[in-house]
Amino acid sequence: MTGDVTKWVYAFREGSREMPDLLGGKGANVADMTRLGLPVPPGFTLTTAACITYLGEGRVFPPGLGEQIAAHLAALEADAGKRLGDADDPLLVAVRSGARDSMPGMMDTILNLGLNDQSVEGLAATTGNPRFAFDSYRRFIQIYAAVVCGVDKHHFEAALDALKVDRGARLDVDLDADDLRGLTDTFIGIFQQHMGEAFPQDPRLQLDGAIRAVFASWETRRAYDYRRLHGIPHDLGTAVNVQRMVFGNTGDRSGTGVAFTRDNATGEPGRPFGDFLMNAQGEDVVAGIRTPRPLAELADVLPEAFAELMETMGHLERRYRDMQDVEFTIEDGRLYMLQTRNGKRSAFARVRIAVDMVDEGLVTEDEALRDLVVCAQVPQLLLPQLDSEGVTLAGLIPLAHGVNASPGAAVGAIVLTADEAERRGHAGERVILVRDETTPDDLHGMIAAQGIVTARGGKTSHAAVVAVGMGCPAVCGVETLRIDGDLVTIGDTVLAVGDLITIDGTNGAVYAGEAPVTAPDPFNPYLMRILEWADRARVLRVRANADTPDDARRARQFGAEGIGLCRSEHMFFSAERVPLVQAMIMSDDDAERERLLALLRPFQVDDFMGIFREMRGLPVTIRLLDPPLHEFLPSLLDLRLRAAANEREGICDPELDAQRARVTELHEENPMLGTRGVRLGLEFPEIFRMQAGAVMQAAIAVRDETGEAPVVEIMIPLVAYEQELRAAREMVLDEVERVRATSDGAHIEVLVGTMIELPRAALTSGDIAREAEFFSFGTNDLTQTTLGFSRDDAEKGFLGMYLRSNLLPNNPFETLDVDGVGRLIRIAAEGARPVRPGIKLGLCGEHGGDPASIMFCHDMGLDYVSCSPYRVQMARIAAGQAALNGAHGVSPSD
Ligand code: PEP
Ligand code: MG
């Protein structure tokens, strides 16, 4: 470890909690606990940089890494007074993954490393417990074979099951030392058979193999899926922790468990909860293989260790000022802490814990908002819940109860594999994934499913923890659940794949069929407190995209400060209006078009009045007609087929022929790049005129009704040229004046602005700003036109492949492409401000409801974002966090 060689390895006592980027979250916190003097088995951490270098350079250890491992291992051996793999009294180690952001169960861990045919005898002799020694060895062979060498673990499980049947043993613990010694031989045989070589006996080779496997597990599909789901970058790498083993499986005074300092489903304080298993190793708990016992029972089994654990957990929660999720092992009555981290929790728990910790004086309001609230989880508060009254009234009885592992209710068809869940889920079906236990490889199915049910596993099984983080309702540990081929027995009821079930993840019940569910309370009192903090902190305003009075009302209830986008064309689509709209577009006669528009106008006036009433006192931005013509036209293919049939049968239908001729004339090969937005308005000026007049007429009517003038903004879509905007604006203002002249009374101010949806508009924003009183970035189209990706097709086509193969870190239609589209936004803002100081700038594409994109909008100094009503609360929180965090580094790079 000379000065010019990178330091790849840190002993636990060398690290600190400020180093999670380099040591991973687990490594940093284990280092911290070591410094605090808590009972942590000693060890060392290989850095995330070592992992990235290893993966980037053809999977070879970078220079110096091998030597540094050797030096740290020697120190660990000296400290323990034992040597790795020693035949008489061996040191054993655990090799654990640990990235900066916790990814429960997504990467690999190898326990009991250092055992071989000799050292297992030494372990048996020194502990006087051959059963424990051979149990540890058979576990090690199995995990090493699976993780390092890729041998299917089911071969080993089948051998274990066969042995249990042979011995009449119900549980693993019913097997004795001789059984396990024999099983070890069987496992070694399985290894030899699949690998064509003997099981490695050299402990250092074992260690290097395990380290390589943990590094490589950063690149497994499930790890990629998890990172994509949680917005974790792919280029961070995982650290590897090599830690002296302590044993939870040495006998009746040993055990292992996982615990949370508060309830991670409800957030309830003062009631640490968790799961433990006596005489077991940690993987048994988190892998959900055996259903564990509730933590509270540990108080009766090992009261001293329990008391120490409670005290330590309290200490850790106060130190980290967040709910902690700890792993512990008790070896012959002595407690060891293996890990602490900020615990995953449901959206309900998340908001409650943030508020409680402020009230307990642990954190300030700003700290709670910034550090304890994850705004992407907020929409989960709107997850449906089981309607318990409805269930009682309908006389529904649960088929079974399990562990309420992740709250919320879900209804769906039974599927038994993750692939099937993914396939049917993507086809738009509601499915519930039913498994004996879920493994991290099921993640893609869990993402696609409405809910999860497992036969085994507790609240802290990986399945549960991951489900909680995703807001996916889950019931785990349903002991009466049996899967047999395509049949699923729950309690006494036999169901089949495809049958509907309802799960209640809040209470842990499973029902046959579709049970009633209710919308949850969007005004959760804890959330309300957090929104107050966010509103105080934020500078960015939040509006909603709303097209109807109902949407507007909802938006206002959720705290929207105006409507940033009312897509007026949505009002054209209702059944009674479509024929009028269609006839209007199809008409090639101006007078006829005017006549039809006059029939449509009262509908529009009514719609706008409804919205203005709901939004009294707040700005409403109405976007004039935008969609491509073809959305209003009959299908050309249909018309052609009908004309061909007529021809075959010698029928003459001049009306059909005329229709076909007109639709052919209007047909466009690229409608998204065709007669839309302002182009449509300039080609058919009477449409924009009618709409502008209707807006003004509605505004006057509502003013007369309420005594308060609506705040009106009219927005012109899809502008590329200043000249287009000038012509459309003159037309709009002319119509506004005409209507204004017919009314008496106070002035109603109308602003006219434009959407920025085309790169040319962004690049020439100074010119455009001369004609616009405000800009609203339409980032759906701006993304489409900047990337040349069709917003209607890309996601179901190549973009999916780009995301799966990590060519792109995220979907640019969800999260703003800061370096491309974001740069255009910056150019547009910087170009417009000098021309029209104080110009109002907003963003109303889907990105207005995406937390990372909201951060960007804050950094760019935009005035507001506008998003779906259901995302308004989340956007307020994201805007508050953006303000507290200062600059985020999400500006486009120069
Ligand atoms: C946009 O393009 O971002 C936008 C908000 O308009 P629309 O989605 O209606 O095209
Ligand atoms: Mg658009």
mmCIF file of C-alpha atoms in Angstrom, residues 402-617:
data_model
loop_
_atom_site.group_PDB
_atom_site.id
_atom_site.type_symbol
_atom_site.label_atom_id
_atom_site.label_comp_id
_atom_site.label_asym_id
_atom_site.label_seq_id
_atom_site.Cartn_x
_atom_site.Cartn_y
_atom_site.Cartn_z
ATOM 1 C CA GLY A 402 -50.492 -14.220 6.369
ATOM 2 C CA VAL A 403 -48.062 -11.500 7.284
ATOM 3 C CA ASN A 404 -49.188 -7.972 6.297
ATOM 4 C CA ALA A 405 -45.947 -7.373 4.476
ATOM 5 C CA SER A 406 -46.715 -4.336 2.324
ATOM 6 C CA PRO A 407 -49.856 -2.217 2.705
ATOM 7 C CA GLY A 408 -52.593 -1.530 0.181
ATOM 8 C CA ALA A 409 -55.212 -3.722 -1.483
ATOM 9 C CA ALA A 410 -54.864 -5.356 -4.871
ATOM 10 C CA VAL A 411 -57.091 -7.423 -7.093
ATOM 11 C CA GLY A 412 -55.799 -9.580 -9.923
ATOM 12 C CA ALA A 413 -55.595 -12.947 -11.613
ATOM 13 C CA ILE A 414 -53.313 -15.569 -10.086
ATOM 14 C CA VAL A 415 -50.012 -16.053 -11.918
ATOM 15 C CA LEU A 416 -47.278 -18.355 -10.702
ATOM 16 C CA THR A 417 -44.112 -17.109 -12.340
ATOM 17 C CA ALA A 418 -42.447 -13.743 -12.630
ATOM 18 C CA ASP A 419 -42.187 -14.089 -16.414
ATOM 19 C CA GLU A 420 -45.902 -14.742 -16.676
ATOM 20 C CA ALA A 421 -46.619 -11.765 -14.410
ATOM 21 C CA GLU A 422 -44.492 -9.605 -16.648
ATOM 22 C CA ARG A 423 -46.073 -10.861 -19.857
ATOM 23 C CA ARG A 424 -49.658 -10.527 -18.712
ATOM 24 C CA GLY A 425 -49.020 -7.362 -16.728
ATOM 25 C CA HIS A 426 -47.544 -5.648 -19.769
ATOM 26 C CA ALA A 427 -50.568 -6.741 -21.773
ATOM 27 C CA GLY A 428 -52.606 -4.624 -19.360
ATOM 28 C CA GLU A 429 -53.975 -7.433 -17.171
ATOM 29 C CA ARG A 430 -54.193 -7.138 -13.397
ATOM 30 C CA VAL A 431 -52.231 -10.007 -11.897
ATOM 31 C CA ILE A 432 -51.212 -11.212 -8.456
ATOM 32 C CA LEU A 433 -47.935 -13.094 -8.322
ATOM 33 C CA VAL A 434 -48.341 -16.168 -6.112
ATOM 34 C CA ARG A 435 -45.125 -17.930 -5.064
ATOM 35 C CA ASP A 436 -43.810 -20.255 -2.390
ATOM 36 C CA GLU A 437 -41.216 -17.612 -1.693
ATOM 37 C CA THR A 438 -39.966 -14.836 -3.893
ATOM 38 C CA THR A 439 -36.347 -14.511 -4.801
ATOM 39 C CA PRO A 440 -34.692 -11.375 -6.117
ATOM 40 C CA ASP A 441 -34.887 -12.900 -9.593
ATOM 41 C CA ASP A 442 -38.648 -12.346 -9.433
ATOM 42 C CA LEU A 443 -38.261 -8.584 -9.363
ATOM 43 C CA HIS A 444 -39.408 -8.014 -12.951
ATOM 44 C CA GLY A 445 -42.600 -9.921 -12.177
ATOM 45 C CA MET A 446 -43.152 -8.007 -8.964
ATOM 46 C CA ILE A 447 -42.886 -4.734 -10.871
ATOM 47 C CA ALA A 448 -45.577 -5.844 -13.319
ATOM 48 C CA ALA A 449 -47.922 -7.378 -10.711
ATOM 49 C CA GLN A 450 -50.631 -5.608 -8.718
ATOM 50 C CA GLY A 451 -49.722 -7.575 -5.643
ATOM 51 C CA ILE A 452 -47.741 -10.488 -4.212
ATOM 52 C CA VAL A 453 -48.625 -13.492 -2.069
ATOM 53 C CA THR A 454 -46.074 -15.948 -0.732
ATOM 54 C CA ALA A 455 -46.330 -19.100 1.325
ATOM 55 C CA ARG A 456 -43.136 -18.412 3.229
ATOM 56 C CA GLY A 457 -41.229 -15.415 4.502
ATOM 57 C CA GLY A 458 -41.919 -12.661 7.022
ATOM 58 C CA LYS A 459 -42.114 -8.912 7.029
ATOM 59 C CA THR A 460 -38.421 -8.549 6.634
ATOM 60 C CA SER A 461 -37.984 -11.051 3.831
ATOM 61 C CA HIS A 462 -36.539 -9.436 0.768
ATOM 62 C CA ALA A 463 -39.828 -9.862 -1.028
ATOM 63 C CA ALA A 464 -41.573 -7.818 1.627
ATOM 64 C CA VAL A 465 -38.932 -5.140 1.874
ATOM 65 C CA VAL A 466 -38.755 -4.681 -1.874
ATOM 66 C CA ALA A 467 -42.553 -4.664 -2.198
ATOM 67 C CA VAL A 468 -42.835 -1.991 0.481
ATOM 68 C CA GLY A 469 -40.334 0.176 -1.372
ATOM 69 C CA MET A 470 -42.296 -0.198 -4.602
ATOM 70 C CA GLY A 471 -45.718 0.388 -3.067
ATOM 71 C CA CYS A 472 -46.811 -3.057 -4.194
ATOM 72 C CA PRO A 473 -49.264 -4.664 -1.724
ATOM 73 C CA ALA A 474 -47.987 -7.991 -0.397
ATOM 74 C CA VAL A 475 -49.075 -10.755 1.950
ATOM 75 C CA CYS A 476 -46.257 -13.112 2.890
ATOM 76 C CA GLY A 477 -46.006 -16.288 4.946
ATOM 77 C CA VAL A 478 -49.464 -17.660 4.112
ATOM 78 C CA GLU A 479 -48.850 -21.023 5.670
ATOM 79 C CA THR A 480 -51.882 -22.749 4.172
ATOM 80 C CA LEU A 481 -50.849 -21.820 0.632
ATOM 81 C CA ARG A 482 -49.836 -24.766 -1.565
ATOM 82 C CA ILE A 483 -48.891 -24.605 -5.219
ATOM 83 C CA ASP A 484 -49.277 -27.783 -7.210
ATOM 84 C CA GLY A 485 -48.896 -27.506 -10.969
ATOM 85 C CA ASP A 486 -51.467 -24.951 -12.106
ATOM 86 C CA LEU A 487 -53.511 -25.278 -8.931
ATOM 87 C CA VAL A 488 -53.238 -23.105 -5.863
ATOM 88 C CA THR A 489 -54.756 -24.178 -2.575
ATOM 89 C CA ILE A 490 -55.295 -21.433 -0.023
ATOM 90 C CA GLY A 491 -56.832 -22.715 3.198
ATOM 91 C CA ASP A 492 -59.526 -25.118 2.033
ATOM 92 C CA THR A 493 -60.128 -23.512 -1.325
ATOM 93 C CA VAL A 494 -58.610 -24.741 -4.556
ATOM 94 C CA LEU A 495 -58.010 -22.078 -7.189
ATOM 95 C CA ALA A 496 -56.336 -22.145 -10.580
ATOM 96 C CA VAL A 497 -54.016 -19.905 -12.516
ATOM 97 C CA GLY A 498 -56.076 -17.033 -13.902
ATOM 98 C CA ASP A 499 -58.621 -17.005 -11.026
ATOM 99 C CA LEU A 500 -59.178 -13.594 -9.435
ATOM 100 C CA ILE A 501 -58.085 -12.989 -5.865
ATOM 101 C CA THR A 502 -57.918 -9.914 -3.666
ATOM 102 C CA ILE A 503 -55.124 -9.327 -1.213
ATOM 103 C CA ASP A 504 -55.151 -6.960 1.712
ATOM 104 C CA GLY A 505 -51.536 -6.121 2.383
ATOM 105 C CA THR A 506 -52.519 -3.749 5.178
ATOM 106 C CA ASN A 507 -54.034 -6.533 7.294
ATOM 107 C CA GLY A 508 -52.521 -9.635 5.724
ATOM 108 C CA ALA A 509 -55.641 -11.313 4.354
ATOM 109 C CA VAL A 510 -56.329 -13.067 1.056
ATOM 110 C CA TYR A 511 -59.824 -13.322 -0.480
ATOM 111 C CA ALA A 512 -61.190 -15.280 -3.422
ATOM 112 C CA GLY A 513 -62.598 -13.135 -6.217
ATOM 113 C CA GLU A 514 -62.794 -9.384 -6.298
ATOM 114 C CA ALA A 515 -63.394 -7.810 -2.895
ATOM 115 C CA PRO A 516 -64.438 -4.159 -2.659
ATOM 116 C CA VAL A 517 -61.646 -1.632 -2.342
ATOM 117 C CA THR A 518 -61.827 2.056 -1.520
ATOM 118 C CA ALA A 519 -59.801 5.036 -2.500
ATOM 119 C CA PRO A 520 -57.570 6.036 0.393
ATOM 120 C CA ASP A 521 -57.604 9.341 2.193
ATOM 121 C CA PRO A 522 -55.600 11.827 0.108
ATOM 122 C CA PHE A 523 -55.609 14.205 3.048
ATOM 123 C CA ASN A 524 -53.553 12.061 5.357
ATOM 124 C CA PRO A 525 -52.841 14.342 8.356
ATOM 125 C CA TYR A 526 -49.113 13.536 8.352
ATOM 126 C CA LEU A 527 -48.889 14.377 4.665
ATOM 127 C CA MET A 528 -50.702 17.641 5.310
ATOM 128 C CA ARG A 529 -48.020 18.664 7.804
ATOM 129 C CA ILE A 530 -45.269 17.805 5.332
ATOM 130 C CA LEU A 531 -46.992 19.791 2.598
ATOM 131 C CA GLU A 532 -47.022 22.816 4.899
ATOM 132 C CA TRP A 533 -43.258 22.534 5.281
ATOM 133 C CA ALA A 534 -42.812 22.079 1.542
ATOM 134 C CA ASP A 535 -45.004 25.056 0.686
ATOM 135 C CA ARG A 536 -42.997 27.205 3.041
ATOM 136 C CA ALA A 537 -39.707 26.114 1.515
ATOM 137 C CA ARG A 538 -40.446 26.097 -2.201
ATOM 138 C CA VAL A 539 -40.203 28.893 -4.726
ATOM 139 C CA LEU A 540 -41.457 26.893 -7.701
ATOM 140 C CA ARG A 541 -45.225 27.024 -8.086
ATOM 141 C CA VAL A 542 -47.260 23.950 -8.899
ATOM 142 C CA ARG A 543 -50.177 23.953 -11.287
ATOM 143 C CA ALA A 544 -52.192 21.082 -12.724
ATOM 144 C CA ASN A 545 -53.014 19.776 -16.166
ATOM 145 C CA ALA A 546 -56.811 19.653 -16.096
ATOM 146 C CA ASP A 547 -59.340 19.538 -18.910
ATOM 147 C CA THR A 548 -62.642 19.307 -17.054
ATOM 148 C CA PRO A 549 -64.281 20.986 -14.058
ATOM 149 C CA ASP A 550 -63.894 17.702 -12.111
ATOM 150 C CA ASP A 551 -60.170 17.607 -12.794
ATOM 151 C CA ALA A 552 -59.928 21.261 -11.837
ATOM 152 C CA ARG A 553 -61.716 20.688 -8.525
ATOM 153 C CA ARG A 554 -59.487 17.761 -7.672
ATOM 154 C CA ALA A 555 -56.393 19.723 -8.632
ATOM 155 C CA ARG A 556 -57.407 22.545 -6.364
ATOM 156 C CA GLN A 557 -58.047 20.151 -3.474
ATOM 157 C CA PHE A 558 -54.552 18.782 -3.925
ATOM 158 C CA GLY A 559 -53.178 22.308 -3.733
ATOM 159 C CA ALA A 560 -52.675 23.268 -7.382
ATOM 160 C CA GLU A 561 -52.068 26.981 -7.778
ATOM 161 C CA GLY A 562 -53.674 27.199 -11.180
ATOM 162 C CA ILE A 563 -54.135 25.217 -14.355
ATOM 163 C CA GLY A 564 -50.989 25.097 -16.423
ATOM 164 C CA LEU A 565 -52.526 23.193 -19.297
ATOM 165 C CA CYS A 566 -56.144 22.780 -20.288
ATOM 166 C CA ARG A 567 -56.093 20.729 -23.495
ATOM 167 C CA SER A 568 -59.135 22.200 -25.174
ATOM 168 C CA GLU A 569 -59.342 19.428 -27.775
ATOM 169 C CA HIS A 570 -60.348 16.945 -25.086
ATOM 170 C CA MET A 571 -63.625 18.800 -25.015
ATOM 171 C CA PHE A 572 -64.154 17.915 -28.668
ATOM 172 C CA PHE A 573 -64.075 14.214 -28.132
ATOM 173 C CA SER A 574 -67.370 13.516 -26.359
ATOM 174 C CA ALA A 575 -69.920 11.438 -28.273
ATOM 175 C CA GLU A 576 -72.342 14.237 -29.125
ATOM 176 C CA ARG A 577 -69.572 16.518 -30.379
ATOM 177 C CA VAL A 578 -67.465 14.204 -32.518
ATOM 178 C CA PRO A 579 -69.869 14.180 -35.509
ATOM 179 C CA LEU A 580 -69.934 17.985 -35.482
ATOM 180 C CA VAL A 581 -66.147 18.201 -35.264
ATOM 181 C CA GLN A 582 -65.733 15.625 -37.985
ATOM 182 C CA ALA A 583 -68.177 17.349 -40.313
ATOM 183 C CA MET A 584 -66.450 20.661 -39.620
ATOM 184 C CA ILE A 585 -63.018 19.344 -40.587
ATOM 185 C CA MET A 586 -64.348 17.426 -43.570
ATOM 186 C CA SER A 587 -66.134 20.431 -44.935
ATOM 187 C CA ASP A 588 -64.308 22.279 -47.680
ATOM 188 C CA ASP A 589 -66.735 25.139 -47.492
ATOM 189 C CA ASP A 590 -65.886 28.039 -45.160
ATOM 190 C CA ALA A 591 -69.488 29.004 -44.514
ATOM 191 C CA GLU A 592 -70.463 25.431 -43.596
ATOM 192 C CA ARG A 593 -67.479 25.220 -41.283
ATOM 193 C CA GLU A 594 -68.508 28.449 -39.578
ATOM 194 C CA ARG A 595 -72.019 27.092 -39.130
ATOM 195 C CA LEU A 596 -70.760 23.906 -37.478
ATOM 196 C CA LEU A 597 -68.367 25.790 -35.275
ATOM 197 C CA ALA A 598 -71.227 27.975 -34.110
ATOM 198 C CA LEU A 599 -72.945 24.771 -32.949
ATOM 199 C CA LEU A 600 -69.823 23.671 -31.075
ATOM 200 C CA ARG A 601 -69.254 27.015 -29.429
ATOM 201 C CA PRO A 602 -71.865 26.733 -26.660
ATOM 202 C CA PHE A 603 -70.279 23.451 -25.559
ATOM 203 C CA GLN A 604 -66.892 25.115 -25.278
ATOM 204 C CA VAL A 605 -68.307 28.113 -23.408
ATOM 205 C CA ASP A 606 -69.914 25.749 -20.921
ATOM 206 C CA ASP A 607 -66.704 23.772 -20.440
ATOM 207 C CA PHE A 608 -64.613 26.867 -19.857
ATOM 208 C CA MET A 609 -67.157 28.332 -17.455
ATOM 209 C CA GLY A 610 -67.056 25.157 -15.379
ATOM 210 C CA ILE A 611 -63.294 25.363 -15.133
ATOM 211 C CA PHE A 612 -63.191 29.088 -14.392
ATOM 212 C CA ARG A 613 -65.716 28.609 -11.596
ATOM 213 C CA GLU A 614 -63.624 25.892 -9.964
ATOM 214 C CA MET A 615 -60.414 27.861 -10.274
ATOM 215 C CA ARG A 616 -61.683 31.210 -8.992
ATOM 216 C CA GLY A 617 -58.802 33.592 -8.400
#
